[in-house]
Tab-separated table of N, CA and C in Angstrom:
chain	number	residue	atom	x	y	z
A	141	UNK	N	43.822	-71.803	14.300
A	141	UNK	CA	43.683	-70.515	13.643
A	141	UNK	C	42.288	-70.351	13.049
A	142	UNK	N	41.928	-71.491	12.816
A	142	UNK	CA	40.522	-71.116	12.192
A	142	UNK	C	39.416	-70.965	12.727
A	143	UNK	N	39.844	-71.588	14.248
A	143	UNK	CA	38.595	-71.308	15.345
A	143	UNK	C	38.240	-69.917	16.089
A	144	UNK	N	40.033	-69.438	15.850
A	144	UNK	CA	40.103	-68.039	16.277
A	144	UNK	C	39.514	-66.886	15.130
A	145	UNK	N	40.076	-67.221	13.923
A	145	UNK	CA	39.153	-66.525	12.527
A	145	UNK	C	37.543	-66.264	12.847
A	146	UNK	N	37.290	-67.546	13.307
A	146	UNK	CA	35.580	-67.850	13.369
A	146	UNK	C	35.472	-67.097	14.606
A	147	UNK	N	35.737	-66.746	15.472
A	147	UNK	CA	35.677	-66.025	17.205
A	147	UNK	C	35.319	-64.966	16.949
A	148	UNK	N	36.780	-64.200	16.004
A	148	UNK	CA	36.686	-63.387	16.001
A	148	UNK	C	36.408	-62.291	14.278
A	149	UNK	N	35.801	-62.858	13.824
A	149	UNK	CA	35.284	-62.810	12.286
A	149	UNK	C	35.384	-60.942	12.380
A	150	UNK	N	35.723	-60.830	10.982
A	150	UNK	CA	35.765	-59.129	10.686
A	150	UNK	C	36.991	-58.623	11.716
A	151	UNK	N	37.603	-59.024	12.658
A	151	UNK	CA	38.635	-58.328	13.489
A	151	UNK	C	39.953	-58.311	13.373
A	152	UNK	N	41.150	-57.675	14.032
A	152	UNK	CA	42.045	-58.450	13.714
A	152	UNK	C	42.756	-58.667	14.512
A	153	UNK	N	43.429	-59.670	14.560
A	153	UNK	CA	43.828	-60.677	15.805
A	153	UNK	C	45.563	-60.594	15.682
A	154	UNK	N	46.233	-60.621	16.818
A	154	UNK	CA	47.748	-61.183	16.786
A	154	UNK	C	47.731	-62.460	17.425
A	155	UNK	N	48.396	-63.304	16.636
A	155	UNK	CA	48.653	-64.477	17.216
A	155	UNK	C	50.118	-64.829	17.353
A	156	UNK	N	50.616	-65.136	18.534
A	156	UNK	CA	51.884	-64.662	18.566
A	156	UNK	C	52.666	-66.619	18.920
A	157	UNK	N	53.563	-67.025	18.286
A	157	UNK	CA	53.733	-68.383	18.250
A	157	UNK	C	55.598	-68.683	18.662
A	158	UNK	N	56.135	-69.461	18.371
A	158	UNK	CA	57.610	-70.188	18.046
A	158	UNK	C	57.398	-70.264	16.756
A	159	UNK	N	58.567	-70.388	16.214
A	159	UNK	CA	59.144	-69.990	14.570
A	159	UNK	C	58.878	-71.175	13.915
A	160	UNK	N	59.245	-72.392	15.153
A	160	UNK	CA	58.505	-73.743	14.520
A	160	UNK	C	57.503	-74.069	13.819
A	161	UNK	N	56.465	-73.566	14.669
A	161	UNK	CA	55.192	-73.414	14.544
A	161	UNK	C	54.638	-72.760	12.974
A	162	UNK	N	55.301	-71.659	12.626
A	162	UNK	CA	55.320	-70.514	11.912
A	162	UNK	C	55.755	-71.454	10.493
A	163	UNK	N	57.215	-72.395	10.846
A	163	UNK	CA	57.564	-72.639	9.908
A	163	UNK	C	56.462	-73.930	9.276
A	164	UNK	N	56.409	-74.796	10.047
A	164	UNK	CA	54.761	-75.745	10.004
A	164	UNK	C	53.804	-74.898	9.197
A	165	UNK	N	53.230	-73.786	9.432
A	165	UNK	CA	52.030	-73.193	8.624
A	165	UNK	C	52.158	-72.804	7.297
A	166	UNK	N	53.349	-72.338	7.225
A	166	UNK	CA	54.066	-72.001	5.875
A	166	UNK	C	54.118	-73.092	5.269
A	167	UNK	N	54.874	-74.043	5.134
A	167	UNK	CA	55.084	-75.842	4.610
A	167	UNK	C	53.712	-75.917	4.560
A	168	UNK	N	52.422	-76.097	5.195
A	168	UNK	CA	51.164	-76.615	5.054
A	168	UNK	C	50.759	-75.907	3.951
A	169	UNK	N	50.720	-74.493	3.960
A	169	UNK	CA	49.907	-73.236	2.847
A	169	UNK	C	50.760	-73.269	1.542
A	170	UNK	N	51.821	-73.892	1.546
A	170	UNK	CA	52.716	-74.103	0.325
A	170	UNK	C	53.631	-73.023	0.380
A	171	UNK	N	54.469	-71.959	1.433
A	171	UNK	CA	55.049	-70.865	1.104
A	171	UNK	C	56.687	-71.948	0.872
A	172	UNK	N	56.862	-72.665	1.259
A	172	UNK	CA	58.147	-73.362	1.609
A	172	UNK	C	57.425	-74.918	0.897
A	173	UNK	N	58.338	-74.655	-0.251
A	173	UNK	CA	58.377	-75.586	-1.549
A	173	UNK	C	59.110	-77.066	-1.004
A	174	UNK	N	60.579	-76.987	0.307
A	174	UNK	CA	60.843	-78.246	0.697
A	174	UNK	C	60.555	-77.939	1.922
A	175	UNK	N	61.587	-78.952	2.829
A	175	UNK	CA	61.854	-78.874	3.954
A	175	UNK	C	62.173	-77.196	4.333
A	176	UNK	N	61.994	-76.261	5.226
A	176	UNK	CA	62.702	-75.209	5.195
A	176	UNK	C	64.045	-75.310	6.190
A	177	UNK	N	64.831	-74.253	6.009
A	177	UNK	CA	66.021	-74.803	6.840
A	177	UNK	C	65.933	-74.111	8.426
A	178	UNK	N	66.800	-74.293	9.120
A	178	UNK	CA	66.799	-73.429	10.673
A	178	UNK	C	66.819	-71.900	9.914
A	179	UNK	N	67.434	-70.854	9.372
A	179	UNK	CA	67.634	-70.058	9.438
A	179	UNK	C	66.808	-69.316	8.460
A	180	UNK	N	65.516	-69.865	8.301
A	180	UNK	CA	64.188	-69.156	7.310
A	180	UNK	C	63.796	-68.032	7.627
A	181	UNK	N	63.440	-68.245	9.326
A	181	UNK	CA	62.531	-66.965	10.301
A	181	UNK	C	63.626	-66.478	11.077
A	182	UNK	N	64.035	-65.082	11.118
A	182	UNK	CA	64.616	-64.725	11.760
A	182	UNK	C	63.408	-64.185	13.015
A	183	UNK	N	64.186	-63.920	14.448
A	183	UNK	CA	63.507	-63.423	15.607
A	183	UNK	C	63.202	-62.496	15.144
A	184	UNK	N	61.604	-62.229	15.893
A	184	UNK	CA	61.051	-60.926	15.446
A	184	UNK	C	60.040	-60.948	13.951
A	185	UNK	N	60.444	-62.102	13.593
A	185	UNK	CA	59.783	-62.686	11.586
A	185	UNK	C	58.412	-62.528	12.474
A	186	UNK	N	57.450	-61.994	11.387
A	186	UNK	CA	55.847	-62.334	11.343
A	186	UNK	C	55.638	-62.534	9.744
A	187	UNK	N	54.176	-62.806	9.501
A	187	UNK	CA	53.840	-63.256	8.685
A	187	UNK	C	51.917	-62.626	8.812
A	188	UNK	N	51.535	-62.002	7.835
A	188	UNK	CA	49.899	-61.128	7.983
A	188	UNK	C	49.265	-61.680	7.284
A	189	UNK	N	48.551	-62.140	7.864
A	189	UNK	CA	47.508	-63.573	6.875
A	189	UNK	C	46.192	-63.103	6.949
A	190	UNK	N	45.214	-63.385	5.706
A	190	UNK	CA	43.603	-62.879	5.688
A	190	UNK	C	42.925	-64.455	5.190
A	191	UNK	N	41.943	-64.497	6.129
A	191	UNK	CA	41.274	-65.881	6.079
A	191	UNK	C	39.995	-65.211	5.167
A	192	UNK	N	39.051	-66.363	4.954
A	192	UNK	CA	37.808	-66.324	4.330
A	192	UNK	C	37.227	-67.548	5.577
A	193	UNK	N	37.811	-67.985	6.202
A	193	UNK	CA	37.336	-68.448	7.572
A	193	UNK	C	37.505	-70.224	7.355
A	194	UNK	N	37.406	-70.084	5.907
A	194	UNK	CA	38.436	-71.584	5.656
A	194	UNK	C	40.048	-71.867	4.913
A	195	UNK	N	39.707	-71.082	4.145
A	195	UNK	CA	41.515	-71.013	3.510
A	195	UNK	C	42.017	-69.901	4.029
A	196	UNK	N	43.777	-69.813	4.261
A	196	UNK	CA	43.959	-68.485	4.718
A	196	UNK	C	45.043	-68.120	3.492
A	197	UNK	N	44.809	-66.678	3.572
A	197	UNK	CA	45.831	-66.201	2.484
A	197	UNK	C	46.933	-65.186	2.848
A	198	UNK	N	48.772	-65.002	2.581
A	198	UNK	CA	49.386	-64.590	3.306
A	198	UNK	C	49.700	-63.366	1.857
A	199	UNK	N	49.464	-62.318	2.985
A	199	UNK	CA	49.338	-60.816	2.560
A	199	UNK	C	51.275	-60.034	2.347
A	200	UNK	N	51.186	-60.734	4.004
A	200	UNK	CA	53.102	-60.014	3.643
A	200	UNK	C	53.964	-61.170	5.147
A	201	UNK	N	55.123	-60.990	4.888
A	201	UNK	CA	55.928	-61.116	5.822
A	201	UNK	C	57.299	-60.112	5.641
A	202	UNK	N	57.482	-60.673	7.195
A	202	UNK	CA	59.149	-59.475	7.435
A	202	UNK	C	59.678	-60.738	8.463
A	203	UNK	N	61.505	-60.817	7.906
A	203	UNK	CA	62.253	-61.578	8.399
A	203	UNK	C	62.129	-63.073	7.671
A	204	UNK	N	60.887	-63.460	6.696
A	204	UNK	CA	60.878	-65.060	6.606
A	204	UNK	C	61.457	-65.189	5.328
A	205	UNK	N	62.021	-65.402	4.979
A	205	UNK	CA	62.994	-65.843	3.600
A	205	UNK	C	62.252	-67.052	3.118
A	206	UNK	N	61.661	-67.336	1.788
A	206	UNK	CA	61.157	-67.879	0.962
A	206	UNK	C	62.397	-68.681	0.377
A	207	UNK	N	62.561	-70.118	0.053
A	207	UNK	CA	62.892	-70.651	-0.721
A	207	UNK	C	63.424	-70.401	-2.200
């Protein structure tokens, strides 16, 4: 994500993933305090994130249930 931030600096990008994945980035950025469970991201869940090209910061989601 951060190579794509840096690509494409000032733009805005969809990055489109598995929920796995999704749930991994969340756990890393601290949105998910433990383990999260199977039924966090529902299909269709995104998540709108704004980088500074090293930290990223999450603006909104739809479908991801927070802890």
């Amino acid at each position: 994500l951060r190579e794509i931030s840096v690509m494409y600096a000032g733009k805005t990008v969809l990055v489109v993933c598995h929920g796995g994945v999704m749930k991994s980035f969340l756990t890393h950025i601290g949105f998910f305090k433990s383990r999260p469970s199977e039924n966090m991201i529902a299909n269709t869940g995104y998540m709108k994130l704004r980088t500074d090209g090293v930290d990223f910061f999450l603006e909104d989601t739809n479908g991801i249930k927070s802890e």
